[in-house]
mmCIF file with all atom_site columns, C-alpha atoms and ligand atoms in Angstrom:
data_model
loop_
_atom_site.group_PDB
_atom_site.id
_atom_site.type_symbol
_atom_site.label_atom_id
_atom_site.label_alt_id
_atom_site.label_comp_id
_atom_site.label_asym_id
_atom_site.label_entity_id
_atom_site.label_seq_id
_atom_site.pdbx_PDB_ins_code
_atom_site.Cartn_x
_atom_site.Cartn_y
_atom_site.Cartn_z
_atom_site.occupancy
_atom_site.B_iso_or_equiv
_atom_site.pdbx_formal_charge
_atom_site.auth_seq_id
_atom_site.auth_comp_id
_atom_site.auth_asym_id
_atom_site.auth_atom_id
_atom_site.pdbx_PDB_model_num
ATOM   1   C CA  . UNK A 1 1   ? -0.003 0.002  -0.002  1.00 83.00 ? 214 UNK A CA  1
ATOM   2   C CA  . UNK A 1 2   ? 1.116  3.538  -0.796  1.00 93.00 ? 215 UNK A CA  1
ATOM   3   C CA  . UNK A 1 3   ? 2.896  5.373  2.032   1.00 97.00 ? 216 UNK A CA  1
ATOM   4   C CA  . UNK A 1 4   ? 3.986  8.972  2.513   1.00 98.00 ? 217 UNK A CA  1
ATOM   5   C CA  . UNK A 1 5   ? 7.681  8.734  3.384   1.00 98.00 ? 218 UNK A CA  1
ATOM   6   C CA  . UNK A 1 6   ? 10.105 11.385 4.593   1.00 98.00 ? 219 UNK A CA  1
ATOM   7   C CA  . UNK A 1 7   ? 13.397 10.027 3.271   1.00 96.00 ? 220 UNK A CA  1
ATOM   8   C CA  . UNK A 1 8   ? 16.597 11.726 4.442   1.00 96.00 ? 221 UNK A CA  1
ATOM   9   C CA  . UNK A 1 9   ? 20.290 11.311 4.783   1.00 96.00 ? 222 UNK A CA  1
ATOM   10  C CA  . UNK A 1 10  ? 21.314 12.967 8.014   1.00 97.00 ? 223 UNK A CA  1
ATOM   11  C CA  . UNK A 1 11  ? 24.530 13.599 9.934   1.00 98.00 ? 224 UNK A CA  1
ATOM   12  C CA  . UNK A 1 12  ? 24.761 11.916 13.317  1.00 98.00 ? 225 UNK A CA  1
ATOM   13  C CA  . UNK A 1 13  ? 24.098 15.313 14.918  1.00 97.00 ? 226 UNK A CA  1
ATOM   14  C CA  . UNK A 1 14  ? 20.826 15.789 13.043  1.00 97.00 ? 227 UNK A CA  1
ATOM   15  C CA  . UNK A 1 15  ? 21.632 17.937 9.986   1.00 97.00 ? 228 UNK A CA  1
ATOM   16  C CA  . UNK A 1 16  ? 20.302 17.091 6.519   1.00 97.00 ? 229 UNK A CA  1
ATOM   17  C CA  . UNK A 1 17  ? 22.589 19.655 4.851   1.00 96.00 ? 230 UNK A CA  1
ATOM   18  C CA  . UNK A 1 18  ? 25.544 21.677 6.041   1.00 96.00 ? 231 UNK A CA  1
ATOM   19  C CA  . UNK A 1 19  ? 25.921 25.469 6.248   1.00 95.00 ? 232 UNK A CA  1
ATOM   20  C CA  . UNK A 1 20  ? 24.872 27.198 3.016   1.00 94.00 ? 233 UNK A CA  1
ATOM   21  C CA  . UNK A 1 21  ? 22.858 24.081 2.037   1.00 93.00 ? 234 UNK A CA  1
ATOM   22  C CA  . UNK A 1 22  ? 26.103 22.202 1.357   1.00 92.00 ? 235 UNK A CA  1
ATOM   23  C CA  . UNK A 1 23  ? 25.523 18.501 0.598   1.00 91.00 ? 236 UNK A CA  1
ATOM   24  C CA  . UNK A 1 24  ? 29.139 17.538 1.256   1.00 91.00 ? 237 UNK A CA  1
ATOM   25  C CA  . UNK A 1 25  ? 29.057 14.348 3.303   1.00 93.00 ? 238 UNK A CA  1
ATOM   26  C CA  . UNK A 1 26  ? 32.826 13.921 3.262   1.00 91.00 ? 239 UNK A CA  1
ATOM   27  C CA  . UNK A 1 27  ? 35.695 13.020 0.979   1.00 87.00 ? 240 UNK A CA  1
ATOM   28  C CA  . UNK A 1 28  ? 33.967 14.532 -2.067  1.00 85.00 ? 241 UNK A CA  1
ATOM   29  C CA  . UNK A 1 29  ? 31.722 11.458 -2.174  1.00 89.00 ? 242 UNK A CA  1
ATOM   30  C CA  . UNK A 1 30  ? 28.108 11.615 -3.379  1.00 86.00 ? 243 UNK A CA  1
ATOM   31  C CA  . UNK A 1 31  ? 25.302 10.122 -1.280  1.00 88.00 ? 244 UNK A CA  1
ATOM   32  C CA  . UNK A 1 32  ? 25.150 7.117  -3.620  1.00 88.00 ? 245 UNK A CA  1
ATOM   33  C CA  . UNK A 1 33  ? 28.763 6.312  -2.696  1.00 92.00 ? 246 UNK A CA  1
ATOM   34  C CA  . UNK A 1 34  ? 27.850 5.932  0.981   1.00 96.00 ? 247 UNK A CA  1
ATOM   35  C CA  . UNK A 1 35  ? 24.747 3.747  0.650   1.00 95.00 ? 248 UNK A CA  1
ATOM   36  C CA  . UNK A 1 36  ? 24.705 0.117  -0.509  1.00 96.00 ? 249 UNK A CA  1
ATOM   37  C CA  . UNK A 1 37  ? 23.652 0.337  -4.199  1.00 93.00 ? 250 UNK A CA  1
ATOM   38  C CA  . UNK A 1 38  ? 21.052 -2.428 -3.739  1.00 94.00 ? 251 UNK A CA  1
ATOM   39  C CA  . UNK A 1 39  ? 19.361 -0.528 -0.887  1.00 94.00 ? 252 UNK A CA  1
ATOM   40  C CA  . UNK A 1 40  ? 19.470 2.716  -2.877  1.00 90.00 ? 253 UNK A CA  1
ATOM   41  C CA  . UNK A 1 41  ? 17.876 1.013  -5.894  1.00 92.00 ? 254 UNK A CA  1
ATOM   42  C CA  . UNK A 1 42  ? 15.223 -0.752 -3.739  1.00 94.00 ? 255 UNK A CA  1
ATOM   43  C CA  . UNK A 1 43  ? 14.102 2.495  -2.114  1.00 94.00 ? 256 UNK A CA  1
ATOM   44  C CA  . UNK A 1 44  ? 13.983 4.272  -5.487  1.00 94.00 ? 257 UNK A CA  1
ATOM   45  C CA  . UNK A 1 45  ? 11.977 1.378  -6.968  1.00 94.00 ? 258 UNK A CA  1
ATOM   46  C CA  . UNK A 1 46  ? 9.446  1.623  -4.120  1.00 96.00 ? 259 UNK A CA  1
ATOM   47  C CA  . UNK A 1 47  ? 8.956  5.338  -4.837  1.00 97.00 ? 260 UNK A CA  1
ATOM   48  C CA  . UNK A 1 48  ? 6.148  6.327  -7.196  1.00 97.00 ? 261 UNK A CA  1
ATOM   49  C CA  . UNK A 1 49  ? 6.265  10.128 -6.927  1.00 97.00 ? 262 UNK A CA  1
ATOM   50  C CA  . UNK A 1 50  ? 8.122  12.945 -5.204  1.00 97.00 ? 263 UNK A CA  1
ATOM   51  C CA  . UNK A 1 51  ? 6.914  16.130 -3.539  1.00 98.00 ? 264 UNK A CA  1
ATOM   52  C CA  . UNK A 1 52  ? 9.798  18.585 -3.432  1.00 97.00 ? 265 UNK A CA  1
ATOM   53  C CA  . UNK A 1 53  ? 10.255 21.919 -1.643  1.00 97.00 ? 266 UNK A CA  1
ATOM   54  C CA  . UNK A 1 54  ? 11.569 24.860 -3.659  1.00 97.00 ? 267 UNK A CA  1
ATOM   55  C CA  . UNK A 1 55  ? 14.834 25.204 -1.721  1.00 96.00 ? 268 UNK A CA  1
ATOM   56  C CA  . UNK A 1 56  ? 15.583 21.501 -2.227  1.00 95.00 ? 269 UNK A CA  1
ATOM   57  C CA  . UNK A 1 57  ? 14.894 21.940 -5.937  1.00 94.00 ? 270 UNK A CA  1
ATOM   58  C CA  . UNK A 1 58  ? 17.166 25.009 -6.131  1.00 94.00 ? 271 UNK A CA  1
ATOM   59  C CA  . UNK A 1 59  ? 20.006 23.194 -4.302  1.00 92.00 ? 272 UNK A CA  1
ATOM   60  C CA  . UNK A 1 60  ? 19.650 20.260 -6.751  1.00 90.00 ? 273 UNK A CA  1
ATOM   61  C CA  . UNK A 1 61  ? 19.802 22.670 -9.715  1.00 90.00 ? 274 UNK A CA  1
ATOM   62  C CA  . UNK A 1 62  ? 22.886 24.356 -8.251  1.00 90.00 ? 275 UNK A CA  1
ATOM   63  C CA  . UNK A 1 63  ? 24.635 20.997 -7.683  1.00 87.00 ? 276 UNK A CA  1
ATOM   64  C CA  . UNK A 1 64  ? 23.839 19.877 -11.232 1.00 85.00 ? 277 UNK A CA  1
ATOM   65  C CA  . UNK A 1 65  ? 25.171 23.172 -12.646 1.00 86.00 ? 278 UNK A CA  1
ATOM   66  C CA  . UNK A 1 66  ? 28.379 22.944 -10.610 1.00 85.00 ? 279 UNK A CA  1
ATOM   67  C CA  . UNK A 1 67  ? 28.892 19.239 -11.207 1.00 80.00 ? 280 UNK A CA  1
ATOM   68  C CA  . UNK A 1 68  ? 26.695 17.535 -13.817 1.00 78.00 ? 281 UNK A CA  1
ATOM   69  C CA  . UNK A 1 69  ? 25.561 14.111 -12.643 1.00 74.00 ? 282 UNK A CA  1
ATOM   70  C CA  . UNK A 1 70  ? 25.989 14.921 -8.943  1.00 71.00 ? 283 UNK A CA  1
ATOM   71  C CA  . UNK A 1 71  ? 22.208 14.517 -8.350  1.00 70.00 ? 284 UNK A CA  1
ATOM   72  C CA  . UNK A 1 72  ? 22.135 10.849 -9.173  1.00 69.00 ? 285 UNK A CA  1
ATOM   73  C CA  . UNK A 1 73  ? 19.035 9.368  -7.532  1.00 75.00 ? 286 UNK A CA  1
ATOM   74  C CA  . UNK A 1 74  ? 17.735 6.573  -9.793  1.00 79.00 ? 287 UNK A CA  1
ATOM   75  C CA  . UNK A 1 75  ? 14.129 7.826  -9.960  1.00 86.00 ? 288 UNK A CA  1
ATOM   76  C CA  . UNK A 1 76  ? 12.150 8.750  -13.078 1.00 85.00 ? 289 UNK A CA  1
ATOM   77  C CA  . UNK A 1 77  ? 8.497  9.056  -11.942 1.00 92.00 ? 290 UNK A CA  1
ATOM   78  C CA  . UNK A 1 78  ? 6.240  12.100 -11.468 1.00 96.00 ? 291 UNK A CA  1
ATOM   79  C CA  . UNK A 1 79  ? 7.711  15.048 -9.582  1.00 96.00 ? 292 UNK A CA  1
ATOM   80  C CA  . UNK A 1 80  ? 5.721  17.801 -7.895  1.00 98.00 ? 293 UNK A CA  1
ATOM   81  C CA  . UNK A 1 81  ? 7.394  21.048 -6.839  1.00 98.00 ? 294 UNK A CA  1
ATOM   82  C CA  . UNK A 1 82  ? 5.920  23.140 -4.052  1.00 98.00 ? 295 UNK A CA  1
ATOM   83  C CA  . UNK A 1 83  ? 6.633  26.800 -4.732  1.00 98.00 ? 296 UNK A CA  1
ATOM   84  C CA  . UNK A 1 84  ? 5.073  30.235 -4.944  1.00 97.00 ? 297 UNK A CA  1
ATOM   85  C CA  . UNK A 1 85  ? 7.359  31.209 -7.845  1.00 96.00 ? 298 UNK A CA  1
ATOM   86  C CA  . UNK A 1 86  ? 7.673  30.006 -11.425 1.00 93.00 ? 299 UNK A CA  1
ATOM   87  C CA  . UNK A 1 87  ? 10.877 28.246 -12.414 1.00 93.00 ? 300 UNK A CA  1
ATOM   88  C CA  . UNK A 1 88  ? 13.459 30.300 -14.360 1.00 89.00 ? 301 UNK A CA  1
ATOM   89  C CA  . UNK A 1 89  ? 13.764 27.361 -16.731 1.00 86.00 ? 302 UNK A CA  1
ATOM   90  C CA  . UNK A 1 90  ? 10.373 25.554 -16.888 1.00 86.00 ? 303 UNK A CA  1
ATOM   91  C CA  . UNK A 1 91  ? 10.766 21.779 -16.668 1.00 87.00 ? 304 UNK A CA  1
ATOM   92  C CA  . UNK A 1 92  ? 8.141  19.660 -18.491 1.00 88.00 ? 305 UNK A CA  1
ATOM   93  C CA  . UNK A 1 93  ? 8.824  16.776 -16.091 1.00 88.00 ? 306 UNK A CA  1
ATOM   94  C CA  . UNK A 1 94  ? 7.803  18.659 -12.969 1.00 95.00 ? 307 UNK A CA  1
ATOM   95  C CA  . UNK A 1 95  ? 4.353  19.942 -11.991 1.00 97.00 ? 308 UNK A CA  1
ATOM   96  C CA  . UNK A 1 96  ? 4.196  23.040 -9.828  1.00 97.00 ? 309 UNK A CA  1
ATOM   97  C CA  . UNK A 1 97  ? 1.850  23.029 -6.839  1.00 98.00 ? 310 UNK A CA  1
ATOM   98  C CA  . UNK A 1 98  ? 1.111  25.743 -4.298  1.00 98.00 ? 311 UNK A CA  1
ATOM   99  C CA  . UNK A 1 99  ? -1.137 26.234 -1.305  1.00 97.00 ? 312 UNK A CA  1
ATOM   100 C CA  . UNK A 1 100 ? -2.567 23.701 1.101   1.00 98.00 ? 313 UNK A CA  1
ATOM   101 C CA  . UNK A 1 101 ? -0.081 20.933 1.987   1.00 98.00 ? 314 UNK A CA  1
ATOM   102 C CA  . UNK A 1 102 ? -2.877 18.369 2.399   1.00 98.00 ? 315 UNK A CA  1
ATOM   103 C CA  . UNK A 1 103 ? -4.079 18.997 -1.162  1.00 98.00 ? 316 UNK A CA  1
ATOM   104 C CA  . UNK A 1 104 ? -0.497 18.830 -2.482  1.00 98.00 ? 317 UNK A CA  1
ATOM   105 C CA  . UNK A 1 105 ? 0.137  15.478 -0.781  1.00 98.00 ? 318 UNK A CA  1
ATOM   106 C CA  . UNK A 1 106 ? -3.177 14.078 -2.067  1.00 98.00 ? 319 UNK A CA  1
ATOM   107 C CA  . UNK A 1 107 ? -2.356 15.173 -5.645  1.00 98.00 ? 320 UNK A CA  1
ATOM   108 C CA  . UNK A 1 108 ? 1.165  13.709 -5.555  1.00 98.00 ? 321 UNK A CA  1
ATOM   109 C CA  . UNK A 1 109 ? 0.038  10.484 -3.815  1.00 97.00 ? 322 UNK A CA  1
ATOM   110 C CA  . UNK A 1 110 ? -2.621 9.917  -6.484  1.00 97.00 ? 323 UNK A CA  1
ATOM   111 C CA  . UNK A 1 111 ? 0.142  10.066 -9.124  1.00 97.00 ? 324 UNK A CA  1
ATOM   112 C CA  . UNK A 1 112 ? 2.357  7.554  -7.285  1.00 97.00 ? 325 UNK A CA  1
ATOM   113 C CA  . UNK A 1 113 ? 0.571  4.561  -8.845  1.00 96.00 ? 326 UNK A CA  1
ATOM   114 C CA  . UNK A 1 114 ? 0.257  2.622  -5.574  1.00 96.00 ? 327 UNK A CA  1
ATOM   115 C CA  . UNK A 1 115 ? 3.920  3.163  -4.683  1.00 97.00 ? 328 UNK A CA  1
ATOM   116 C CA  . UNK A 1 116 ? 5.333  5.495  -2.017  1.00 97.00 ? 329 UNK A CA  1
ATOM   117 C CA  . UNK A 1 117 ? 5.332  9.266  -2.109  1.00 98.00 ? 330 UNK A CA  1
ATOM   118 C CA  . UNK A 1 118 ? 8.680  10.698 -1.058  1.00 97.00 ? 331 UNK A CA  1
ATOM   119 C CA  . UNK A 1 119 ? 8.730  14.098 0.652   1.00 97.00 ? 332 UNK A CA  1
ATOM   120 C CA  . UNK A 1 120 ? 11.868 16.177 0.055   1.00 96.00 ? 333 UNK A CA  1
ATOM   121 C CA  . UNK A 1 121 ? 12.732 19.329 2.010   1.00 94.00 ? 334 UNK A CA  1
ATOM   122 C CA  . UNK A 1 122 ? 12.813 20.070 5.731   1.00 94.00 ? 335 UNK A CA  1
ATOM   123 C CA  . UNK A 1 123 ? 10.167 22.783 5.584   1.00 95.00 ? 336 UNK A CA  1
ATOM   124 C CA  . UNK A 1 124 ? 7.831  20.679 3.450   1.00 96.00 ? 337 UNK A CA  1
ATOM   125 C CA  . UNK A 1 125 ? 8.401  17.611 5.613   1.00 96.00 ? 338 UNK A CA  1
ATOM   126 C CA  . UNK A 1 126 ? 7.677  19.720 8.706   1.00 95.00 ? 339 UNK A CA  1
ATOM   127 C CA  . UNK A 1 127 ? 4.358  20.845 7.256   1.00 96.00 ? 340 UNK A CA  1
ATOM   128 C CA  . UNK A 1 128 ? 3.481  17.222 6.451   1.00 96.00 ? 341 UNK A CA  1
ATOM   129 C CA  . UNK A 1 129 ? 4.434  16.018 9.947   1.00 96.00 ? 342 UNK A CA  1
ATOM   130 C CA  . UNK A 1 130 ? 2.431  18.793 11.591  1.00 94.00 ? 343 UNK A CA  1
ATOM   131 C CA  . UNK A 1 131 ? -0.653 17.811 9.618   1.00 95.00 ? 344 UNK A CA  1
ATOM   132 C CA  . UNK A 1 132 ? -0.278 14.079 10.394  1.00 96.00 ? 345 UNK A CA  1
ATOM   133 C CA  . UNK A 1 133 ? 0.306  13.264 6.707   1.00 97.00 ? 346 UNK A CA  1
ATOM   134 C CA  . UNK A 1 134 ? 3.542  11.230 7.085   1.00 98.00 ? 347 UNK A CA  1
ATOM   135 C CA  . UNK A 1 135 ? 3.386  7.435  7.434   1.00 98.00 ? 348 UNK A CA  1
ATOM   136 C CA  . UNK A 1 136 ? 7.091  6.632  7.635   1.00 98.00 ? 349 UNK A CA  1
ATOM   137 C CA  . UNK A 1 137 ? 10.467 8.237  8.183   1.00 98.00 ? 350 UNK A CA  1
ATOM   138 C CA  . UNK A 1 138 ? 13.542 6.673  6.551   1.00 98.00 ? 351 UNK A CA  1
ATOM   139 C CA  . UNK A 1 139 ? 16.892 8.067  7.654   1.00 98.00 ? 352 UNK A CA  1
ATOM   140 C CA  . UNK A 1 140 ? 20.355 7.200  6.379   1.00 97.00 ? 353 UNK A CA  1
ATOM   141 C CA  . UNK A 1 141 ? 22.619 8.197  9.272   1.00 98.00 ? 354 UNK A CA  1
ATOM   142 C CA  . UNK A 1 142 ? 25.828 9.468  7.686   1.00 97.00 ? 355 UNK A CA  1
ATOM   143 C CA  . UNK A 1 143 ? 29.212 8.919  9.373   1.00 97.00 ? 356 UNK A CA  1
ATOM   144 C CA  . UNK A 1 144 ? 29.833 12.598 10.125  1.00 97.00 ? 357 UNK A CA  1
ATOM   145 C CA  . UNK A 1 145 ? 29.098 15.321 12.677  1.00 97.00 ? 358 UNK A CA  1
ATOM   146 C CA  . UNK A 1 146 ? 28.375 18.540 10.728  1.00 97.00 ? 359 UNK A CA  1
ATOM   147 C CA  . UNK A 1 147 ? 27.972 20.878 13.722  1.00 97.00 ? 360 UNK A CA  1
ATOM   148 C CA  . UNK A 1 148 ? 25.701 23.283 11.834  1.00 97.00 ? 361 UNK A CA  1
ATOM   149 C CA  . UNK A 1 149 ? 23.347 23.481 8.868   1.00 96.00 ? 362 UNK A CA  1
ATOM   150 C CA  . UNK A 1 150 ? 19.743 22.528 8.033   1.00 95.00 ? 363 UNK A CA  1
ATOM   151 C CA  . UNK A 1 151 ? 18.145 20.495 10.793  1.00 95.00 ? 364 UNK A CA  1
ATOM   152 C CA  . UNK A 1 152 ? 16.032 17.397 10.122  1.00 94.00 ? 365 UNK A CA  1
ATOM   153 C CA  . UNK A 1 153 ? 12.949 19.281 11.283  1.00 86.00 ? 366 UNK A CA  1
ATOM   154 C CA  . UNK A 1 154 ? 12.132 22.900 11.931  1.00 80.00 ? 367 UNK A CA  1
ATOM   155 C CA  . UNK A 1 155 ? 11.429 24.179 15.484  1.00 82.00 ? 368 UNK A CA  1
ATOM   156 C CA  . UNK A 1 156 ? 7.697  24.453 14.730  1.00 81.00 ? 369 UNK A CA  1
ATOM   157 C CA  . UNK A 1 157 ? 7.404  20.672 14.426  1.00 87.00 ? 370 UNK A CA  1
ATOM   158 C CA  . UNK A 1 158 ? 5.908  19.545 17.701  1.00 88.00 ? 371 UNK A CA  1
ATOM   159 C CA  . UNK A 1 159 ? 6.423  16.203 19.387  1.00 93.00 ? 372 UNK A CA  1
ATOM   160 C CA  . UNK A 1 160 ? 5.834  13.251 17.093  1.00 95.00 ? 373 UNK A CA  1
ATOM   161 C CA  . UNK A 1 161 ? 5.934  9.705  18.458  1.00 97.00 ? 374 UNK A CA  1
ATOM   162 C CA  . UNK A 1 162 ? 7.555  7.044  16.284  1.00 98.00 ? 375 UNK A CA  1
ATOM   163 C CA  . UNK A 1 163 ? 7.548  3.269  16.174  1.00 98.00 ? 376 UNK A CA  1
ATOM   164 C CA  . UNK A 1 164 ? 10.854 1.616  15.213  1.00 98.00 ? 377 UNK A CA  1
ATOM   165 C CA  . UNK A 1 165 ? 10.524 -0.600 12.123  1.00 98.00 ? 378 UNK A CA  1
ATOM   166 C CA  . UNK A 1 166 ? 14.097 -1.546 11.191  1.00 98.00 ? 379 UNK A CA  1
ATOM   167 C CA  . UNK A 1 167 ? 17.727 -0.589 11.529  1.00 98.00 ? 380 UNK A CA  1
ATOM   168 C CA  . UNK A 1 168 ? 20.406 -1.947 9.205   1.00 98.00 ? 381 UNK A CA  1
ATOM   169 C CA  . UNK A 1 169 ? 23.912 -1.132 8.095   1.00 98.00 ? 382 UNK A CA  1
ATOM   170 C CA  . UNK A 1 170 ? 23.913 -0.008 4.445   1.00 98.00 ? 383 UNK A CA  1
ATOM   171 C CA  . UNK A 1 171 ? 27.359 0.699  3.046   1.00 97.00 ? 384 UNK A CA  1
ATOM   172 C CA  . UNK A 1 172 ? 28.849 3.404  5.261   1.00 97.00 ? 385 UNK A CA  1
ATOM   173 C CA  . UNK A 1 173 ? 25.460 4.501  6.583   1.00 98.00 ? 386 UNK A CA  1
ATOM   174 C CA  . UNK A 1 174 ? 22.950 3.166  9.083   1.00 98.00 ? 387 UNK A CA  1
ATOM   175 C CA  . UNK A 1 175 ? 19.493 2.941  7.563   1.00 98.00 ? 388 UNK A CA  1
ATOM   176 C CA  . UNK A 1 176 ? 16.703 3.444  10.120  1.00 98.00 ? 389 UNK A CA  1
ATOM   177 C CA  . UNK A 1 177 ? 12.977 3.215  9.459   1.00 98.00 ? 390 UNK A CA  1
ATOM   178 C CA  . UNK A 1 178 ? 10.255 4.499  11.786  1.00 98.00 ? 391 UNK A CA  1
ATOM   179 C CA  . UNK A 1 179 ? 6.484  4.375  11.449  1.00 98.00 ? 392 UNK A CA  1
ATOM   180 C CA  . UNK A 1 180 ? 4.764  7.582  12.589  1.00 98.00 ? 393 UNK A CA  1
ATOM   181 C CA  . UNK A 1 181 ? 2.309  6.901  15.393  1.00 97.00 ? 394 UNK A CA  1
ATOM   182 C CA  . UNK A 1 182 ? -1.023 8.569  14.644  1.00 90.00 ? 395 UNK A CA  1
HETATM 183 N N1  . LIG B 2 .   ? 19.795 15.102 3.300   1.00 55.69 ? 174 LIG B N1  1
HETATM 184 C C1  . LIG B 2 .   ? 18.739 14.854 2.551   1.00 55.69 ? 174 LIG B C1  1
HETATM 185 O O1  . LIG B 2 .   ? 18.418 13.690 2.307   1.00 55.69 ? 174 LIG B O1  1
HETATM 186 C C2  . LIG B 2 .   ? 17.947 15.994 1.989   1.00 55.69 ? 174 LIG B C2  1
HETATM 187 C C3  . LIG B 2 .   ? 16.752 15.743 1.310   1.00 55.69 ? 174 LIG B C3  1
HETATM 188 C C4  . LIG B 2 .   ? 16.026 16.817 0.827   1.00 55.69 ? 174 LIG B C4  1
HETATM 189 C C5  . LIG B 2 .   ? 16.493 18.114 1.028   1.00 55.69 ? 174 LIG B C5  1
HETATM 190 N N2  . LIG B 2 .   ? 17.650 18.305 1.697   1.00 55.69 ? 174 LIG B N2  1
HETATM 191 C C6  . LIG B 2 .   ? 18.172 19.658 1.922   1.00 55.69 ? 174 LIG B C6  1
HETATM 192 O O2  . LIG B 2 .   ? 17.188 20.418 2.641   1.00 55.69 ? 174 LIG B O2  1
HETATM 193 C C7  . LIG B 2 .   ? 17.367 21.787 2.293   1.00 55.69 ? 174 LIG B C7  1
HETATM 194 C C8  . LIG B 2 .   ? 16.041 22.370 1.833   1.00 55.69 ? 174 LIG B C8  1
HETATM 195 O O3  . LIG B 2 .   ? 15.063 22.252 2.843   1.00 55.69 ? 174 LIG B O3  1
HETATM 196 P P1  . LIG B 2 .   ? 14.335 23.553 3.359   1.00 55.69 ? 174 LIG B P1  1
HETATM 197 O O4  . LIG B 2 .   ? 13.574 23.204 4.574   1.00 55.69 ? 174 LIG B O4  1
HETATM 198 O O5  . LIG B 2 .   ? 15.320 24.668 3.450   1.00 55.69 ? 174 LIG B O5  1
HETATM 199 O O6  . LIG B 2 .   ? 13.343 23.943 2.161   1.00 55.69 ? 174 LIG B O6  1
HETATM 200 P P2  . LIG B 2 .   ? 12.306 23.069 1.295   1.00 55.69 ? 174 LIG B P2  1
HETATM 201 O O7  . LIG B 2 .   ? 11.359 22.350 2.193   1.00 55.69 ? 174 LIG B O7  1
HETATM 202 O O8  . LIG B 2 .   ? 13.028 22.300 0.266   1.00 55.69 ? 174 LIG B O8  1
HETATM 203 O O9  . LIG B 2 .   ? 11.553 24.243 0.498   1.00 55.69 ? 174 LIG B O9  1
HETATM 204 C C9  . LIG B 2 .   ? 10.809 25.219 1.181   1.00 55.69 ? 174 LIG B C9  1
HETATM 205 C C10 . LIG B 2 .   ? 10.185 26.150 0.170   1.00 55.69 ? 174 LIG B C10 1
HETATM 206 O O10 . LIG B 2 .   ? 9.212  25.467 -0.616  1.00 55.69 ? 174 LIG B O10 1
HETATM 207 C C11 . LIG B 2 .   ? 8.140  26.351 -0.942  1.00 55.69 ? 174 LIG B C11 1
HETATM 208 N N3  . LIG B 2 .   ? 6.918  25.843 -0.290  1.00 55.69 ? 174 LIG B N3  1
HETATM 209 C C12 . LIG B 2 .   ? 6.844  25.112 0.837   1.00 55.69 ? 174 LIG B C12 1
HETATM 210 N N4  . LIG B 2 .   ? 5.571  24.842 1.147   1.00 55.69 ? 174 LIG B N4  1
HETATM 211 C C13 . LIG B 2 .   ? 4.806  25.424 0.189   1.00 55.69 ? 174 LIG B C13 1
HETATM 212 C C14 . LIG B 2 .   ? 3.413  25.476 -0.048  1.00 55.69 ? 174 LIG B C14 1
HETATM 213 N N5  . LIG B 2 .   ? 2.534  24.859 0.773   1.00 55.69 ? 174 LIG B N5  1
HETATM 214 N N6  . LIG B 2 .   ? 2.973  26.161 -1.147  1.00 55.69 ? 174 LIG B N6  1
HETATM 215 C C15 . LIG B 2 .   ? 3.869  26.736 -1.993  1.00 55.69 ? 174 LIG B C15 1
HETATM 216 N N7  . LIG B 2 .   ? 5.194  26.730 -1.812  1.00 55.69 ? 174 LIG B N7  1
HETATM 217 C C16 . LIG B 2 .   ? 5.673  26.064 -0.735  1.00 55.69 ? 174 LIG B C16 1
HETATM 218 C C17 . LIG B 2 .   ? 8.542  27.717 -0.389  1.00 55.69 ? 174 LIG B C17 1
HETATM 219 O O11 . LIG B 2 .   ? 9.346  28.325 -1.404  1.00 55.69 ? 174 LIG B O11 1
HETATM 220 P P3  . LIG B 2 .   ? 8.975  29.662 -2.206  1.00 55.69 ? 174 LIG B P3  1
HETATM 221 O O12 . LIG B 2 .   ? 7.969  30.441 -1.370  1.00 55.69 ? 174 LIG B O12 1
HETATM 222 O O13 . LIG B 2 .   ? 10.286 30.347 -2.314  1.00 55.69 ? 174 LIG B O13 1
HETATM 223 O O14 . LIG B 2 .   ? 8.433  29.230 -3.512  1.00 55.69 ? 174 LIG B O14 1
HETATM 224 C C18 . LIG B 2 .   ? 9.430  27.325 0.777   1.00 55.69 ? 174 LIG B C18 1
HETATM 225 O O15 . LIG B 2 .   ? 10.313 28.359 1.173   1.00 55.69 ? 174 LIG B O15 1
HETATM 226 C C19 . LIG B 2 .   ? 18.395 21.847 1.180   1.00 55.69 ? 174 LIG B C19 1
HETATM 227 O O16 . LIG B 2 .   ? 19.667 22.115 1.732   1.00 55.69 ? 174 LIG B O16 1
HETATM 228 C C20 . LIG B 2 .   ? 18.384 20.431 0.643   1.00 55.69 ? 174 LIG B C20 1
HETATM 229 O O17 . LIG B 2 .   ? 19.603 20.074 0.032   1.00 55.69 ? 174 LIG B O17 1
HETATM 230 C C21 . LIG B 2 .   ? 18.389 17.286 2.171   1.00 55.69 ? 174 LIG B C21 1
#
């Protein structure tokens, strides 16, 4: 059954990006270099659609411009971008949504074809958690302490109780799944 999943790589001290939205996890390695390729492919295969915050989109665009191929997630399904502003370069593969987060999640979930909807962006994930729209959290704990940066969740996310589902070593990361208690 389709689930709404917040899927993140995160430093051990709770940051999903470093200062200035840096996605440097160490040694110049991309995320795909840290995670077992089979796990990476299995999670991508279980994903039917993505709902992406504008800052996440802009960081991805910047990384691609600086180093083509650096955004290398093996996903090719429908993408929905939450933003109040048009893209400088319109992308036919992405649909722009704006407004109520519940409506956005429902629209993206309907396009996921029975697979999971992945939520990308701390602000967007926070809105989804606050509204009780998230079913599962999947975290790849990266072997680094970043000290500063973008936190997993914003301060306006209130207490959310989780049920542990699994914890496994995947490459150089620890992959942890939680179900959100509702
Ligand atoms: N480590 C990981 O696995 C991972 C995964 C994803 C992202 N990240 C990182 O997380 C950072 C981005 O997260 P973030 O919290 O800063 O931002 P975000 O959630 O990606 O984007 C927030 C922006 O999305 C737009 N937005 C959000 N809700 C909206 C709504 N309901 N209607 C219309 N527009 C809406 C707004 O942009 P506008 O008003 O400007 O349009 C808002 O400022 C980046 O550094 C990214 O690299 C890390």
